[in-house]
Tab-separated table of C-alpha atoms and ligand atoms in Angstrom:
chain	number	residue	atom	x	y	z
A	90	MET	CA	12.763	9.081	-10.984
A	91	ARG	CA	10.185	7.333	-8.859
A	92	LYS	CA	6.638	8.607	-9.375
A	93	PRO	CA	4.975	9.494	-6.060
A	94	ILE	CA	2.032	7.232	-5.200
A	95	ILE	CA	-0.791	8.207	-2.866
A	96	ALA	CA	-3.165	5.322	-2.171
A	97	GLY	CA	-6.387	5.416	-0.188
A	98	ASN	CA	-7.064	2.250	1.775
A	99	TRP	CA	-10.764	2.417	2.493
A	100	LYS	CA	-10.576	-0.665	4.746
A	101	MET	CA	-14.086	-1.988	5.600
A	102	ASN	CA	-15.762	1.339	4.889
A	103	LYS	CA	-18.269	2.502	2.254
A	104	SER	CA	-21.182	0.318	1.193
A	105	TYR	CA	-22.007	0.053	-2.517
A	106	SER	CA	-24.277	3.113	-2.369
A	107	GLU	CA	-21.821	5.125	-0.295
A	108	ALA	CA	-18.952	4.134	-2.576
A	109	LYS	CA	-20.922	5.353	-5.585
A	110	VAL	CA	-21.203	8.810	-4.037
A	111	LEU	CA	-17.516	9.042	-3.079
A	112	LEU	CA	-16.260	7.656	-6.406
A	113	ASP	CA	-18.436	10.136	-8.304
A	114	GLU	CA	-16.874	12.936	-6.277
A	115	ILE	CA	-13.352	11.574	-6.831
A	116	LYS	CA	-14.009	11.277	-10.557
A	117	ASN	CA	-14.569	15.025	-10.739
A	118	LEU	CA	-11.561	16.102	-8.686
A	119	GLU	CA	-8.674	18.012	-10.207
A	120	LEU	CA	-5.716	15.843	-9.324
A	121	ASN	CA	-2.013	16.374	-9.935
A	122	ASP	CA	-1.005	14.124	-12.835
A	123	ASP	CA	2.567	13.880	-11.577
A	124	VAL	CA	1.297	11.808	-8.684
A	125	GLU	CA	-0.142	8.343	-9.037
A	126	ALA	CA	-3.526	8.363	-7.305
A	127	VAL	CA	-4.980	5.022	-6.209
A	128	VAL	CA	-8.170	4.049	-4.384
A	129	CYS	CA	-8.565	0.677	-2.693
A	130	PRO	CA	-12.228	0.058	-1.876
A	131	PRO	CA	-13.614	-3.217	-0.470
A	132	HIS	CA	-13.748	-6.035	-3.057
A	133	ILE	CA	-17.485	-5.666	-3.496
A	134	ASN	CA	-16.931	-2.166	-4.921
A	135	LEU	CA	-13.968	-2.835	-7.209
A	136	ALA	CA	-16.002	-3.283	-10.407
A	137	LEU	CA	-17.941	-0.133	-9.584
A	138	ALA	CA	-14.694	1.786	-9.019
A	139	LYS	CA	-13.269	0.596	-12.356
A	140	GLU	CA	-16.477	1.672	-14.089
A	141	LEU	CA	-16.866	5.075	-12.432
A	142	LEU	CA	-13.193	6.048	-12.663
A	143	LYS	CA	-12.924	5.192	-16.355
A	144	GLY	CA	-11.408	8.127	-18.231
A	145	THR	CA	-9.603	9.450	-15.138
A	146	ASN	CA	-6.012	8.809	-14.026
A	147	VAL	CA	-7.114	7.349	-10.717
A	148	LYS	CA	-6.081	3.716	-10.414
A	149	VAL	CA	-7.894	1.010	-8.544
A	150	GLY	CA	-6.396	-1.357	-5.982
A	151	ALA	CA	-7.758	-4.262	-3.967
A	152	GLN	CA	-7.176	-4.669	-0.242
A	153	ASN	CA	-6.259	-8.336	-0.384
A	154	SER	CA	-5.983	-11.341	-2.663
A	155	HIS	CA	-5.640	-15.086	-2.340
A	156	ASP	CA	-2.580	-16.773	-3.834
A	157	LYS	CA	-4.480	-19.351	-5.931
A	158	ASP	CA	-6.192	-18.639	-9.237
A	159	SER	CA	-9.410	-20.510	-8.391
A	160	GLY	CA	-10.729	-23.367	-6.311
A	161	ALA	CA	-12.475	-24.335	-3.113
A	162	TYR	CA	-11.531	-21.315	-0.990
A	163	THR	CA	-14.870	-20.025	0.233
A	164	GLY	CA	-15.004	-16.280	0.632
A	165	GLU	CA	-11.726	-15.568	-1.135
A	166	VAL	CA	-10.895	-13.542	-4.250
A	167	SER	CA	-8.186	-14.646	-6.658
A	168	PRO	CA	-5.452	-12.569	-8.309
A	169	ALA	CA	-6.730	-13.826	-11.684
A	170	PHE	CA	-10.134	-12.263	-10.964
A	171	LEU	CA	-8.495	-8.981	-9.996
A	172	GLU	CA	-6.421	-8.964	-13.163
A	173	ASP	CA	-9.516	-9.722	-15.236
A	174	LEU	CA	-11.275	-6.748	-13.664
A	175	GLY	CA	-8.424	-4.405	-14.567
A	176	VAL	CA	-7.352	-3.754	-11.000
A	177	GLU	CA	-3.763	-2.487	-10.845
A	178	TYR	CA	-2.685	-2.687	-7.204
A	179	VAL	CA	-3.238	-5.133	-4.352
A	180	ILE	CA	-2.505	-4.307	-0.719
A	181	LEU	CA	-0.938	-7.366	0.918
A	182	GLY	CA	0.178	-8.130	4.449
A	183	HIS	CA	-1.619	-5.197	6.047
A	184	SER	CA	-1.108	-5.350	9.818
A	185	GLU	CA	-4.864	-5.738	10.286
A	186	ARG	CA	-4.794	-8.888	8.137
A	187	ARG	CA	-1.762	-10.188	9.996
A	188	GLU	CA	-3.305	-9.489	13.392
A	189	TYR	CA	-7.018	-10.269	12.957
A	190	PHE	CA	-6.857	-12.919	10.229
A	191	GLY	CA	-3.654	-14.688	11.226
A	192	GLU	CA	-1.813	-14.109	7.963
A	193	CYS	CA	1.793	-15.232	8.211
A	194	ASP	CA	4.848	-14.195	6.195
A	195	LYS	CA	4.838	-17.458	4.223
A	196	PHE	CA	1.302	-16.909	2.967
A	197	ILE	CA	1.978	-13.230	2.273
A	198	ASN	CA	5.089	-14.191	0.282
A	199	SER	CA	3.037	-16.595	-1.784
A	200	LYS	CA	0.428	-13.899	-2.439
A	201	VAL	CA	3.089	-11.346	-3.452
A	202	LYS	CA	4.420	-13.764	-6.066
A	203	ALA	CA	0.933	-14.704	-7.260
A	204	VAL	CA	-0.081	-11.084	-7.661
A	205	LEU	CA	3.110	-10.237	-9.596
A	206	GLY	CA	2.452	-13.295	-11.755
A	207	HIS	CA	-0.828	-11.675	-12.764
A	208	ASN	CA	0.813	-8.403	-13.693
A	209	LEU	CA	-0.572	-6.647	-10.638
A	210	SER	CA	1.477	-4.450	-8.317
A	211	PRO	CA	1.606	-5.537	-4.697
A	212	ILE	CA	1.585	-2.863	-1.987
A	213	LEU	CA	3.338	-4.872	0.701
A	214	CYS	CA	2.776	-3.544	4.219
A	215	VAL	CA	5.366	-3.953	6.959
A	216	GLY	CA	5.822	-2.323	10.342
A	217	GLU	CA	6.472	-2.780	14.024
A	218	THR	CA	4.298	-2.649	17.132
A	219	LEU	CA	4.812	-0.024	19.828
A	220	GLU	CA	6.377	-2.673	22.070
A	221	GLU	CA	8.885	-3.560	19.375
A	222	ARG	CA	9.768	0.094	18.803
A	223	GLU	CA	10.239	0.727	22.508
A	224	ALA	CA	12.451	-2.355	22.780
A	225	ASP	CA	14.562	-1.035	19.872
A	226	LYS	CA	13.440	-3.960	17.743
A	227	ALA	CA	11.649	-2.023	14.986
A	228	LYS	CA	14.315	-2.567	12.348
A	229	ASP	CA	14.675	-6.269	13.205
A	230	LYS	CA	10.932	-6.725	12.737
A	231	VAL	CA	10.853	-4.892	9.425
A	232	LYS	CA	13.920	-6.782	8.166
A	233	THR	CA	12.294	-10.120	8.980
A	234	GLN	CA	9.098	-9.129	7.184
A	235	ILE	CA	10.844	-7.698	4.118
A	236	GLU	CA	13.093	-10.714	3.672
A	237	ALA	CA	10.358	-13.289	4.258
A	238	ASP	CA	7.585	-11.567	2.306
A	239	LEU	CA	9.724	-10.835	-0.750
A	240	GLU	CA	11.689	-14.078	-0.832
A	241	GLY	CA	12.081	-15.395	-4.374
A	242	VAL	CA	10.816	-12.223	-6.057
A	243	ASP	CA	12.804	-11.475	-9.213
A	244	ALA	CA	14.935	-8.332	-8.956
A	245	LYS	CA	13.452	-7.189	-12.283
A	246	GLU	CA	9.973	-7.000	-10.739
A	247	PHE	CA	10.797	-4.156	-8.375
A	248	ASP	CA	9.492	-1.492	-10.722
A	249	LYS	CA	6.081	-3.002	-9.876
A	250	VAL	CA	6.603	-3.537	-6.154
A	251	VAL	CA	5.443	-0.933	-3.642
A	252	ILE	CA	6.339	-1.291	0.028
A	253	ALA	CA	4.320	0.527	2.680
A	254	TYR	CA	6.028	1.143	5.994
A	255	GLU	CA	3.160	1.319	8.460
A	256	PRO	CA	4.168	1.343	12.125
A	257	ILE	CA	1.223	-0.362	13.814
A	258	TRP	CA	1.136	2.151	16.668
A	259	ALA	CA	0.513	4.967	14.171
A	260	ILE	CA	-2.455	3.378	12.376
A	261	GLY	CA	-5.780	5.037	13.110
A	262	THR	CA	-4.397	6.492	16.340
A	263	GLY	CA	-3.676	10.050	15.239
A	264	LYS	CA	-0.033	9.404	16.185
A	265	THR	CA	2.183	9.819	13.151
A	266	ALA	CA	5.778	8.716	13.124
A	267	SER	CA	7.888	11.849	12.855
A	268	ALA	CA	8.905	12.509	9.259
A	269	ASP	CA	12.511	11.825	10.295
A	270	ASP	CA	11.675	8.471	11.909
A	271	ALA	CA	9.611	7.484	8.861
A	272	GLU	CA	12.478	8.488	6.568
A	273	GLU	CA	14.983	6.533	8.646
A	274	MET	CA	12.951	3.338	8.327
A	275	CYS	CA	12.182	3.865	4.640
A	276	ALA	CA	15.899	4.414	3.950
A	277	TYR	CA	16.615	1.209	5.866
A	278	ILE	CA	14.031	-0.672	3.774
A	279	ARG	CA	15.687	0.607	0.583
A	280	GLU	CA	19.038	-0.575	1.933
A	281	LEU	CA	17.540	-4.032	2.611
A	282	ILE	CA	16.240	-4.194	-0.956
A	283	LYS	CA	19.707	-3.258	-2.193
A	284	GLU	CA	21.362	-5.983	-0.102
A	285	ASN	CA	18.875	-8.638	-1.164
A	286	PHE	CA	17.980	-7.677	-4.730
A	287	GLY	CA	20.639	-5.250	-5.935
A	288	GLU	CA	21.058	-1.564	-6.551
A	289	GLU	CA	18.710	-1.282	-9.516
A	290	ALA	CA	15.844	-2.875	-7.587
A	291	ALA	CA	16.498	-0.506	-4.666
A	292	GLU	CA	16.424	2.520	-6.948
A	293	LYS	CA	13.158	1.436	-8.560
A	294	VAL	CA	11.124	0.224	-5.596
A	295	ARG	CA	8.616	2.750	-4.301
A	296	ILE	CA	8.265	3.027	-0.542
A	297	GLN	CA	5.249	4.591	1.123
A	298	TYR	CA	4.674	5.666	4.689
A	299	GLY	CA	1.306	4.902	6.285
A	300	GLY	CA	-0.197	5.751	9.680
A	301	SER	CA	-2.348	8.806	10.419
A	302	VAL	CA	-1.314	10.637	7.236
A	303	LYS	CA	-3.515	13.722	6.835
A	304	PRO	CA	-3.608	16.741	4.499
A	305	ASP	CA	-1.689	18.757	7.096
A	306	ASN	CA	1.266	16.377	7.477
A	307	VAL	CA	1.499	14.818	4.008
A	308	SER	CA	3.843	17.458	2.510
A	309	GLU	CA	6.449	17.084	5.227
A	310	ILE	CA	6.372	13.293	4.934
A	311	MET	CA	6.577	13.461	1.144
A	312	SER	CA	9.545	15.831	1.283
A	313	LYS	CA	11.777	13.000	2.494
A	314	GLU	CA	14.184	11.420	0.073
A	315	ASN	CA	13.260	7.799	0.592
A	316	ILE	CA	9.506	8.271	0.981
A	317	ASP	CA	7.781	7.929	-2.381
A	318	GLY	CA	4.197	7.951	-1.255
A	319	ALA	CA	1.587	7.434	1.410
A	320	LEU	CA	-0.931	4.712	2.186
A	321	VAL	CA	-3.818	6.476	3.842
A	322	GLY	CA	-6.816	5.109	5.723
A	323	GLY	CA	-9.185	7.565	7.430
A	324	ALA	CA	-8.209	10.700	5.532
A	325	SER	CA	-8.871	9.031	2.166
A	326	LEU	CA	-12.574	8.527	2.877
A	327	GLU	CA	-13.617	12.015	1.976
A	328	ALA	CA	-13.118	13.528	-1.499
A	329	GLU	CA	-11.759	16.913	-0.465
A	330	SER	CA	-9.224	15.420	1.882
A	331	TYR	CA	-8.229	12.764	-0.700
A	332	GLN	CA	-7.643	15.569	-3.193
A	333	ALA	CA	-5.461	17.472	-0.722
A	334	LEU	CA	-3.399	14.324	-0.141
A	335	VAL	CA	-2.836	13.655	-3.837
A	336	ASN	CA	-2.102	17.337	-4.514
A	337	PHE	CA	0.422	17.510	-1.673
A	338	LYS	CA	2.902	19.596	-3.680
B	22	13P	P1	-4.899	5.629	8.962
B	22	13P	O1	-4.464	6.574	7.877
B	22	13P	O2	-6.378	5.671	9.210
B	22	13P	O3	-4.059	5.766	10.192
B	22	13P	O4	-4.631	4.135	8.397
B	22	13P	C1	-3.382	3.818	7.913
B	22	13P	C2	-3.457	2.494	7.229
B	22	13P	O5	-3.549	1.470	7.867
B	22	13P	C3	-3.454	2.489	5.763
B	22	13P	O6	-3.312	1.196	5.277
């Protein structure tokens, strides 16, 4: 059985003082223990999140990581630092990082392996643009990303790997993929994992959907067989709505 995982990607939102308020609220929420709840604040607030969420079941994730442990990489944060802090998840290959920061599959692949090497769980984001979907190229795009970004990952590691299918046209737009379309792509991703890494890996890997997930559509999305969770931006920035997402059942 795959445990459902609802992760809030705060993106570049919430200053230190604002994060303190939201994390204090999250700390006091009644959350369903059968669901893994994760918050991914900006790096500057990770230590604060670890501190304030101590004693709760809410896990902490980073929004990015470098692939090297240390060195002359101004402005970057290493997977070793994240491990040292007790962070458990790292979002990698988000479409915003691919688009605005020029991250390519090769670099993302290297980060995925580095993060796994530090006992952290990558949340690998993949997804197509609207143009690609309209040209019937969505699956080709996702296949390319999955195969390139996970190349060389050991099949045994897939109990730690999370994949987030985030169609770019659905991010922050209010347009959600229909639950059936999301399920179709998530089932395809599981099939790709089976082809490339074997049946056991495909059974273990958790696949999230992301893109305008809200309290009012989360249950339908989560009812699908191959969707094990959601990666949520906007709707995770407010405690009550975050609680409704985690308690989707
Ligand atoms: P929204 O939920 O704001 O559409 O963002 C989705 C996303 O990009 C999560 O990583």
